[in-house]
Coordinates of C-alpha atoms and ligand atoms in Angstrom, one line a residue:
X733 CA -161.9 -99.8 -155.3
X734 CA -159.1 -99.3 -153.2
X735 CA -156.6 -101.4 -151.8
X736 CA -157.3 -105.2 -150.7
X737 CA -155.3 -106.8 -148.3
X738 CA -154.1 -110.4 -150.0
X739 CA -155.8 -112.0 -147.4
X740 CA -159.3 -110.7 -147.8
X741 CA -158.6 -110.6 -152.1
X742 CA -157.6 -114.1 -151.6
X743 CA -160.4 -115.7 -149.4
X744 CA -161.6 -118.9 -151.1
X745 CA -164.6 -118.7 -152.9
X746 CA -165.1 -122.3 -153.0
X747 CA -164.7 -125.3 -150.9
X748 CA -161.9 -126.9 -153.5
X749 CA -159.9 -123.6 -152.9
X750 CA -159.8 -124.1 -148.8
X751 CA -156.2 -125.6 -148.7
X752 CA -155.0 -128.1 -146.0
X753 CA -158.7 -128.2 -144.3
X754 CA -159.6 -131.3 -146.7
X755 CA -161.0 -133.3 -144.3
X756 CA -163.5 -131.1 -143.1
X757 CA -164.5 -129.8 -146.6
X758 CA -165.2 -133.3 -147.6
X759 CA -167.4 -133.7 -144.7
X760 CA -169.5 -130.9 -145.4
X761 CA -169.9 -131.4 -149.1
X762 CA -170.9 -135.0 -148.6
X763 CA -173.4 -133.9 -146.0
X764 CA -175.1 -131.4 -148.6
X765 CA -175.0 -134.0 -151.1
X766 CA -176.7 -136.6 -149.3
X767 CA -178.9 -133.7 -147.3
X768 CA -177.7 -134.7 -143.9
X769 CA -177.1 -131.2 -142.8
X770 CA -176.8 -130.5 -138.9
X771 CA -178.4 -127.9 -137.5
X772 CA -175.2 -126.7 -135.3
X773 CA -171.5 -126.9 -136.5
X774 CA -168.7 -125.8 -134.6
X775 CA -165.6 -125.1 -136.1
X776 CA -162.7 -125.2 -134.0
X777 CA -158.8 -124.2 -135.3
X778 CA -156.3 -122.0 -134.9
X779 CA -156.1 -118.3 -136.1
X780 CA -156.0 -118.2 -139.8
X781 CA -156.8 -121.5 -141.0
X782 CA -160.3 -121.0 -142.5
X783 CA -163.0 -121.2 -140.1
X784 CA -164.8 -118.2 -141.0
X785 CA -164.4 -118.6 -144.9
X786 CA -165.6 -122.3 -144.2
X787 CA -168.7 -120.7 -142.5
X788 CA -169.7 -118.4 -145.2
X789 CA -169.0 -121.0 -148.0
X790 CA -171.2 -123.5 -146.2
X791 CA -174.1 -120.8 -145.9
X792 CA -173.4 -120.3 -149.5
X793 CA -173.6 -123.8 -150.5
X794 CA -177.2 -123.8 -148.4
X795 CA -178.5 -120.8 -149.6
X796 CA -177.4 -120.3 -153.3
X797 CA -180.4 -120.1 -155.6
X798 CA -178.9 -123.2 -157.2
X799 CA -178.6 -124.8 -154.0
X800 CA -178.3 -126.7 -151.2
X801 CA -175.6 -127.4 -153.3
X802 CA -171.8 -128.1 -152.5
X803 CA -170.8 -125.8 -155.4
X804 CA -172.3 -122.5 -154.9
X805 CA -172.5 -120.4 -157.8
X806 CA -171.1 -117.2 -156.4
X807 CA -173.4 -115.4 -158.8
X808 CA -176.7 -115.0 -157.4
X809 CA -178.3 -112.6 -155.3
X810 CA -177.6 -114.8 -151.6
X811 CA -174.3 -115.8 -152.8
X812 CA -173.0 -112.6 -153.6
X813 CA -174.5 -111.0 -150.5
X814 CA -172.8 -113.7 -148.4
X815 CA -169.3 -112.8 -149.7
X816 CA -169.9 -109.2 -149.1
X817 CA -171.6 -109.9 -145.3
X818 CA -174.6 -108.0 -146.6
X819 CA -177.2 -111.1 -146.4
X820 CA -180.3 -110.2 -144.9
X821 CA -180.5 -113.7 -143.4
X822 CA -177.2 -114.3 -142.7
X823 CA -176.2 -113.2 -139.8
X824 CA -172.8 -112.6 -138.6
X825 CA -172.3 -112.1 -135.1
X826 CA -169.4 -111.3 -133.5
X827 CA -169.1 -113.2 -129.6
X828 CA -166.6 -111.1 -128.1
X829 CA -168.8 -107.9 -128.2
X830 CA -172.2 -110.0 -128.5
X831 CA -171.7 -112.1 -125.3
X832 CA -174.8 -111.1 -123.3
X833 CA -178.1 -113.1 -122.5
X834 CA -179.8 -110.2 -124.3
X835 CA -177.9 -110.7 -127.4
X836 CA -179.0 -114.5 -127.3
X837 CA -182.3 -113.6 -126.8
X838 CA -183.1 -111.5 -129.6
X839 CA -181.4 -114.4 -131.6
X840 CA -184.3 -116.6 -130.1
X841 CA -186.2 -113.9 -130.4
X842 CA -185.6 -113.9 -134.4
X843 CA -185.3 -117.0 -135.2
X844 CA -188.9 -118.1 -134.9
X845 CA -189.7 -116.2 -138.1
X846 CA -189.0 -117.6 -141.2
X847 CA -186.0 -116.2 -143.6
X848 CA -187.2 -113.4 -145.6
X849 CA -186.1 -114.4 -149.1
X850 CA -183.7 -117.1 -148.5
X851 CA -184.3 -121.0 -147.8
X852 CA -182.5 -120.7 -144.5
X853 CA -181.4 -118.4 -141.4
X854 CA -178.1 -119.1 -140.7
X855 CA -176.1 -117.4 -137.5
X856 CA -172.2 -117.5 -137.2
X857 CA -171.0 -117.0 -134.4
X858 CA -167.2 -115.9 -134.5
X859 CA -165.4 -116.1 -130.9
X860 CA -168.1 -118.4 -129.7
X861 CA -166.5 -118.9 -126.1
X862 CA -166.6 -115.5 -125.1
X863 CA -170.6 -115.7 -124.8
X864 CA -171.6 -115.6 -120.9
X865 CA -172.6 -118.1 -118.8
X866 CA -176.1 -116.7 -119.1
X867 CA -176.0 -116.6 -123.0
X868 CA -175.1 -120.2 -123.3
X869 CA -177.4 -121.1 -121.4
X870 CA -180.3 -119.0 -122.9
X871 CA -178.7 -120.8 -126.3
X872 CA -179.4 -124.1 -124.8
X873 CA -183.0 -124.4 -125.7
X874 CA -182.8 -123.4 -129.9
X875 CA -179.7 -125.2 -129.9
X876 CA -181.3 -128.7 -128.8
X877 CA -184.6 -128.2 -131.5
X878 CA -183.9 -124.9 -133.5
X879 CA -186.7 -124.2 -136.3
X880 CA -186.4 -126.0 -139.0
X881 CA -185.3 -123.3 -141.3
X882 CA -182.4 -122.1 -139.1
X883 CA -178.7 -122.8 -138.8
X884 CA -176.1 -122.5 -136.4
X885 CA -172.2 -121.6 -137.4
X886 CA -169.9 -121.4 -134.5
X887 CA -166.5 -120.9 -135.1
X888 CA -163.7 -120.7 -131.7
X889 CA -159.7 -120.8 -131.3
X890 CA -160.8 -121.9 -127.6
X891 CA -163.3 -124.7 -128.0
X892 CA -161.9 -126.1 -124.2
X893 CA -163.9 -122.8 -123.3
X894 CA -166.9 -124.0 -124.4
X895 CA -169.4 -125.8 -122.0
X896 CA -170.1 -129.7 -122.3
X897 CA -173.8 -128.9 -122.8
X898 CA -173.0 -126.5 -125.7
X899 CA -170.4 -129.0 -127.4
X900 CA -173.0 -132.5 -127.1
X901 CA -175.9 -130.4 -128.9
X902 CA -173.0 -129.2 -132.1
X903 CA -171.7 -131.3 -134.9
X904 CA -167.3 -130.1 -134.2
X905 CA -164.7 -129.7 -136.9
X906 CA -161.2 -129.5 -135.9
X907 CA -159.6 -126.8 -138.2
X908 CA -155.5 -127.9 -138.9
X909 CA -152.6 -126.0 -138.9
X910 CA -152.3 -125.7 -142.5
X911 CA -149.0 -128.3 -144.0
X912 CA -145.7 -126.2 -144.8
X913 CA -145.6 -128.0 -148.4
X914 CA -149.8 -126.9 -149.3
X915 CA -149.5 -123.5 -148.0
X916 CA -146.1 -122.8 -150.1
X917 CA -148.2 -124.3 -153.2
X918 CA -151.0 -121.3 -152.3
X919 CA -148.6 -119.0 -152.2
X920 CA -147.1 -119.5 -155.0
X921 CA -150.6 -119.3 -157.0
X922 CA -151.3 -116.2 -155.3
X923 CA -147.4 -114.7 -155.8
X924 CA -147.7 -115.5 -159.6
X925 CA -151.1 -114.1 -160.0
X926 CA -149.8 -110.7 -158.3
X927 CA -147.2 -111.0 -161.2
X928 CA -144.8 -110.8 -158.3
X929 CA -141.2 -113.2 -159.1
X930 CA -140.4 -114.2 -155.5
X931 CA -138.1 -117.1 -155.7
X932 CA -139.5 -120.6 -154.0
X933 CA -136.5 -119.9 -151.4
X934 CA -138.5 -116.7 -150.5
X935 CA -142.0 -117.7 -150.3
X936 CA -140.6 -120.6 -148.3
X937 CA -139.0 -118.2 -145.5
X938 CA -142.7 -116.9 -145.3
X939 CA -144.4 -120.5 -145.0
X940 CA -142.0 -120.9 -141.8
X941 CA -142.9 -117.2 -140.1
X942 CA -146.4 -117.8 -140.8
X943 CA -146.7 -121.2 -138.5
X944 CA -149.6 -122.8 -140.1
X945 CA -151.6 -119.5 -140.5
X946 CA -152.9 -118.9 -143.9
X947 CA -154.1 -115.4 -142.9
X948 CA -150.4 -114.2 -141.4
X949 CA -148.6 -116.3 -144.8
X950 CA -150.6 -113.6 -146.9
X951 CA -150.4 -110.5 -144.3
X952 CA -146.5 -111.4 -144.3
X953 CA -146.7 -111.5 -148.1
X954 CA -148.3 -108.1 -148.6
X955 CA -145.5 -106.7 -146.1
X956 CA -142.4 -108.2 -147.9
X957 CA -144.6 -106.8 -151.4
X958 CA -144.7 -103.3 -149.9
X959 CA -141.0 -103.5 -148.5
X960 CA -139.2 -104.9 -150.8
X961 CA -140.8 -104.6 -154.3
X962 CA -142.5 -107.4 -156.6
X963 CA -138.9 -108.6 -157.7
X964 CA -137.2 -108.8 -154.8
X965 CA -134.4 -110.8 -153.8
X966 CA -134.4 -114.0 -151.5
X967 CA -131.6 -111.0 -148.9
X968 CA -133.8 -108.4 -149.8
X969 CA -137.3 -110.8 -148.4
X970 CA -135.4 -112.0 -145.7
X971 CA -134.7 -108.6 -144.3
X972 CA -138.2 -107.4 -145.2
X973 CA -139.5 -110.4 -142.7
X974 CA -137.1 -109.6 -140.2
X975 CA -135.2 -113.2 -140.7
X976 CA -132.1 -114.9 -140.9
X977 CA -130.9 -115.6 -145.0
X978 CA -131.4 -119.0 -145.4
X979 CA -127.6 -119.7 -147.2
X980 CA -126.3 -118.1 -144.1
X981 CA -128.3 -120.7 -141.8
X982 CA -127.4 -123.1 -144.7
X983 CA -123.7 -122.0 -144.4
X984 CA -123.4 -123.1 -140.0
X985 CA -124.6 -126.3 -141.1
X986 CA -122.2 -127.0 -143.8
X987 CA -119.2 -125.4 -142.0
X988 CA -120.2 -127.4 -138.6
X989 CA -120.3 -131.1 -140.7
X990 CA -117.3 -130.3 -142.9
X991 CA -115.6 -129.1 -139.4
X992 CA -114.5 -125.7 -140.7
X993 CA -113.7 -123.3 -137.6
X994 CA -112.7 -120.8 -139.1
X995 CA -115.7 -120.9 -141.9
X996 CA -118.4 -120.8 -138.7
X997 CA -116.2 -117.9 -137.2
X998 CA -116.5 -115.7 -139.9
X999 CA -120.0 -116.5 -140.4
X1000 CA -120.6 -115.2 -136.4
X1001 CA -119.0 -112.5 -137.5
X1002 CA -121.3 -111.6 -140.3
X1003 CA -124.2 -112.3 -138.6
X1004 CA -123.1 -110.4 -136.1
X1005 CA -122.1 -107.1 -137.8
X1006 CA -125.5 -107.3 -139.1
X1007 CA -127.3 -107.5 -135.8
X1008 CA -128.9 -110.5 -136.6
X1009 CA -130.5 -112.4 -133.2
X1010 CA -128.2 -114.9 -132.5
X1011 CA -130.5 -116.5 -130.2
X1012 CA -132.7 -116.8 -133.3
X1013 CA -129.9 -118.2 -135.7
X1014 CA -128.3 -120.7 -133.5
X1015 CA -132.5 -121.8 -133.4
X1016 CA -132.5 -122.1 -137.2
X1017 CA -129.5 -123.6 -137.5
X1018 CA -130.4 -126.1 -134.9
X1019 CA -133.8 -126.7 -136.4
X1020 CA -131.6 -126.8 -140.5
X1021 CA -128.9 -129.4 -138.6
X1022 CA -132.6 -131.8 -138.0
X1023 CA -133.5 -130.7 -141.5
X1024 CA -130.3 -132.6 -142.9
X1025 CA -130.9 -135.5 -140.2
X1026 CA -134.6 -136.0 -141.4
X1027 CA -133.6 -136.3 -144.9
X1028 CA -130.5 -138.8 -144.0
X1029 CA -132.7 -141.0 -141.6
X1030 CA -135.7 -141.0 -144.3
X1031 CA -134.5 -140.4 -147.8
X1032 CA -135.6 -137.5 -148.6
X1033 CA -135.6 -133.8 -147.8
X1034 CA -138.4 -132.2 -145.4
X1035 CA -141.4 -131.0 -148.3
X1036 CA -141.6 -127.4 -146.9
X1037 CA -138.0 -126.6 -148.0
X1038 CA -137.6 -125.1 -151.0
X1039 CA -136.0 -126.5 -154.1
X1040 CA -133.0 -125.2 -153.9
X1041 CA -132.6 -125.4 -150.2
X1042 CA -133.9 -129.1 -150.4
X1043 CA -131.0 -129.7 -152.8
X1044 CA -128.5 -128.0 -150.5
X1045 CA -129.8 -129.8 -147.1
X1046 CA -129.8 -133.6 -149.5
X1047 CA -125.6 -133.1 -150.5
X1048 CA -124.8 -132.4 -146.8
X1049 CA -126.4 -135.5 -146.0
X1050 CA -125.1 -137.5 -148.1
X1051 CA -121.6 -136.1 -146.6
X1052 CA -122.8 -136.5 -143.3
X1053 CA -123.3 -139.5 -140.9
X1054 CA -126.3 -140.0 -138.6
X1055 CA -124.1 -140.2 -135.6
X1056 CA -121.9 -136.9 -136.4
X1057 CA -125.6 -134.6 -137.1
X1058 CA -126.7 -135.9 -133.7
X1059 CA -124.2 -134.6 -132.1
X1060 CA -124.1 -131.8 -133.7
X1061 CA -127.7 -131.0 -133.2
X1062 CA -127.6 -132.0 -129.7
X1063 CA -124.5 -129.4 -128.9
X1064 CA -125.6 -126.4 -130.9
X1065 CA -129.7 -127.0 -129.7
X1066 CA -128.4 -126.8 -126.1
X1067 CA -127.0 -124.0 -126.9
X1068 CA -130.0 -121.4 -127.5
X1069 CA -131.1 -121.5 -124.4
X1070 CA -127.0 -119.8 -123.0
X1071 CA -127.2 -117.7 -126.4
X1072 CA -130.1 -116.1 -125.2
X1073 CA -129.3 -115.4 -122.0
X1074 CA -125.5 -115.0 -121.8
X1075 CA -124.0 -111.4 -121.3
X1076 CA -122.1 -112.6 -124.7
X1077 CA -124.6 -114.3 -126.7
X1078 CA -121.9 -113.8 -129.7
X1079 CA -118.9 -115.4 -127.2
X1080 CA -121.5 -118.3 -126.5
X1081 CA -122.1 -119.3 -129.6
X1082 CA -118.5 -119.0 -130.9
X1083 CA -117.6 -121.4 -128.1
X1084 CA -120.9 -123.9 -128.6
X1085 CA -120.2 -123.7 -132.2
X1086 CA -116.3 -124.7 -131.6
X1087 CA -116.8 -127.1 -129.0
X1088 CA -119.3 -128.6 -132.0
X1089 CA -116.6 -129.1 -134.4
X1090 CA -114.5 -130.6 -131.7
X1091 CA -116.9 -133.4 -130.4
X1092 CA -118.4 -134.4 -133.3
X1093 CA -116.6 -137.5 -134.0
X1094 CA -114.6 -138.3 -137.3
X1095 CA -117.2 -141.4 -138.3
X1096 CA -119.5 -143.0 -137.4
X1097 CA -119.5 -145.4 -134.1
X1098 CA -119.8 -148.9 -136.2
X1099 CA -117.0 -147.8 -138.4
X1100 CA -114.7 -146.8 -135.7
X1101 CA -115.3 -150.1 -134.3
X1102 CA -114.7 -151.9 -137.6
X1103 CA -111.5 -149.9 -137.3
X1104 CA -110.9 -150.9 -133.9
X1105 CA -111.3 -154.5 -134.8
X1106 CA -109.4 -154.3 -137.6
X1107 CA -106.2 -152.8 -135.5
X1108 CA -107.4 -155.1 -132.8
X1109 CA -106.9 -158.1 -135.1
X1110 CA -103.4 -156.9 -136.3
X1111 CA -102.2 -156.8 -132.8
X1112 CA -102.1 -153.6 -132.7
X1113 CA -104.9 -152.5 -129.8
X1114 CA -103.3 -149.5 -128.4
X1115 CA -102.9 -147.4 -131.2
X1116 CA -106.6 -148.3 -132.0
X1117 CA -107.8 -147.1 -128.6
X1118 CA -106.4 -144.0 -129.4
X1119 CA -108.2 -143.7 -132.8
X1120 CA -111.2 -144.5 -130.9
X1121 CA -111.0 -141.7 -128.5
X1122 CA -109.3 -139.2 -130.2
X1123 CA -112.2 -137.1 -132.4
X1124 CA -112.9 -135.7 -128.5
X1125 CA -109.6 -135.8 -127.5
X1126 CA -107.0 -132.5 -126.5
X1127 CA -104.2 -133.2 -128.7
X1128 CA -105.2 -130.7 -130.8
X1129 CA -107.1 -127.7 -129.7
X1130 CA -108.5 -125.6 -133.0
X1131 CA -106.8 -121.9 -132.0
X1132 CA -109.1 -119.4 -132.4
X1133 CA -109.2 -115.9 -131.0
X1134 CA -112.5 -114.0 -129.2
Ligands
ATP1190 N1 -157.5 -123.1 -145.6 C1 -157.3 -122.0 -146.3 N2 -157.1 -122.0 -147.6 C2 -156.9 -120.8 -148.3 N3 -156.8 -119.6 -147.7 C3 -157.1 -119.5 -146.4 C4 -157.3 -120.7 -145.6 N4 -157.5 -120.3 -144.3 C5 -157.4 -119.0 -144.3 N5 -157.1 -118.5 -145.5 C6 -156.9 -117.1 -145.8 O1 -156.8 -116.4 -144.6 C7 -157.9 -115.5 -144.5 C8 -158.5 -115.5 -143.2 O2 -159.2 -116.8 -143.0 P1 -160.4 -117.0 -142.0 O3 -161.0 -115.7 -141.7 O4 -161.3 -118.0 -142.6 O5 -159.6 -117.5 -140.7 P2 -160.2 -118.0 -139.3 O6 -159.9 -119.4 -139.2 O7 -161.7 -117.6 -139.2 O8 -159.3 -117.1 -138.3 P3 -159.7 -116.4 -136.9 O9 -159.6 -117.5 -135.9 O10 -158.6 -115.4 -136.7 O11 -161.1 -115.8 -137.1 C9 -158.8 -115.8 -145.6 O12 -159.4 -114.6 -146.2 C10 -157.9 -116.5 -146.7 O13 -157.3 -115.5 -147.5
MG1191 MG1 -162.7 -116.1 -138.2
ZN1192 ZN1 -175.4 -118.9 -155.7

């Protein structure tokens, strides 16, 4: 057999497999259990999240020889046939190129006869809102009292395409996004069972690219795999995806809270030589400054991190105060936008990053006023007003060359 792409070797076989889509899967199995199967389900998501496997696993689970059952045995004649799309009744029909009133018809046309070995006829229907006007409304009438025997799948990125009429007569499931922290748990089943060591720092720069998208996590796998090797390094991945290396991200942040100029200078520098997208870093080092926020405001470090990095982003906030990272968030997040379109995105982020270092303020508001009171109380007011304003002040600018 030749080469399988992660994604289609990895496709879960069993509804305790689907990750992230919990609530739906409990649904469904419940339903089986307690034989309350609809005769329509539409599943509704985003790209990549299981809404396809779902369907096939839920025509498994009604058709297995062992079944209706919730655990299908993935062994007999339907099951196997289901997993290979080779079911004679189970059909999977794709809308986009199947969106005529004919195709519908011969559906209807179908469906009155009974399944030829199996205890149901099921149809998916991928792409479900690309079907005509005319096809939905030739679908109409089987929808509302289909044969007993028969069993409707749709599955859509686009349910808001769908008409109310089509929507009323199906039993929905809203697909998720799956969570940052499940999908790097997936990956790192699938990454161990491919005997491939990717760090969790690696794995974790994939969970970000892939946006919720279990299908892209494993096509981005398979490319870093291919690039880069089975051992590859956390740079080596990095590069291989096309991102920033998450200790340089991590680097900004620590050089913009410790208020090291010169540190963030160099590190433009770098980044620059390399050709990284500075639009893209002063983004992810935006996006690490809320990372070290969110773990000083809650406790504890955002879940999709990886271990090490969670370790990293927990010591800078217990350096930091919530005051200073606000700033500092709200300075270097305004400045993407004049990174990515200035003439000099490198000269815009050197100055955003300096003018950073120079507003965020040496403590926090309720200890400068502590201090202010405190000088206040000693007679001393003017010297606190000064210590009040100065963390902004011009006495004395950072030098720092272009
Ligand atoms: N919830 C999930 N748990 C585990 N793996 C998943 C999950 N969702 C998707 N995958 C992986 O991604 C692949 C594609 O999933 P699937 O075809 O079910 O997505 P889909 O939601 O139908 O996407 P599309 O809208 O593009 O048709 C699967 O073969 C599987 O490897
Ligand atoms: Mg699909
Ligand atoms: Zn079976």
């Amino acid at each position: 057999m030749g080469y399988l792409v992660l994604a289609r070797k990895w496709r879960p076989q069993s509804f305790e497999d689907m990750t992230g889509q919990e609530h739906v899967v409990r649904t469904l199995a419940n339903a089986i259990a307690q034989d309350r199967v609809a005769h329509a389900y539409l599943f509704c998501g985003p790209r990549g999240v299981g809404k396809t496997t779902a369907a096939r696993l839920l025509a498994k689970a009604l058709n297995c020889v062992n079944g209706p059952t919730a655990t299908p045995c993935g062994k007999c004649a339907p099951c196997v046939e289901i997993t290979a799309g080779t079911s004679v009744d189970v059909a999977e029909i794709d809308g986009a190129s199947n969106n005529g009133v004919e195709n519908v018809r011969e559906i209807r046309e179908n469906a009155k006869y009974l399944p030829q070995r199996d205890r149901n006829k099921i149809y998916i229907i991928d792409e479900v809102h690309m079907l005509s006007g005319a096809a939905f409304n030739a679908l109409l009438k089987t929808l509302e009292e289909p044969p007993p025997h028969v069993k409707f799948i749709f599955a859509t990125t686009e349910p808001h395409k769908l008409p109310d009429t089509i929507l009323s007569r199906c039993q929905r499931h809203n697909f998720r996004r799956i969570p940052a922290a499940r999908m790097l748990e997936r990956l790192k089943q699938i990454a161990a069972a491919e005997k491939a060591a990717l760090s969790d720092t690696a794995l974790a720069l994939i969970v970000r690219q892939a946006e919720g998208g279990m299908r892209d996590a494993l096509s981005l796998l398979d490319q870093v795999l291919s690039a880069a090797g089975p051992g590859a390094s956390d740079e080596a991945v990095a590069e291989a995806l096309g991102a920033i290396d998450r200790t340089v991200v991590q680097g900004f942040a620590e050089g913009l809270v410790h208020r090291d100029p010169a540190a963030l200078l160099r590190l433009v520098e770098d980044s620059h030589v390399k050709g990284v997208d500075l639009k893209r870093l002063a983004e992810e080092v935006a996006l690490q400054l809320r990372h070290v926020l969110v773990t000083l405001a809650t406790g504890a470090a955002p879940e999709e991190l990886a271990d090490a990095e969670q370790q990293a982003v927990r010591k800078l906030a217990a350096e930091a105060d919530g005051a200073q990272l606000a700033r500092l968030f709200d300075v270097v997040h305004g400045a993407v936008w004049d990174v990515g379109r200035a003439a000099q995105p490198r000269l815009a982020l050197e100055m955003a990053l300096l003018k950073a270092v120079q507003l965020a303020p040496a403590a926090s508001i309720p200890e400068l006023i502590a201090r202010v009171e405190k000088l206040a109380g000693a007679g001393g007011l003017e010297p606190a007003r000064k210590a009040a304003g100065a963390p902004g002040g011009r006495s004395a600018p950072a030098p720092f060359r272009v």
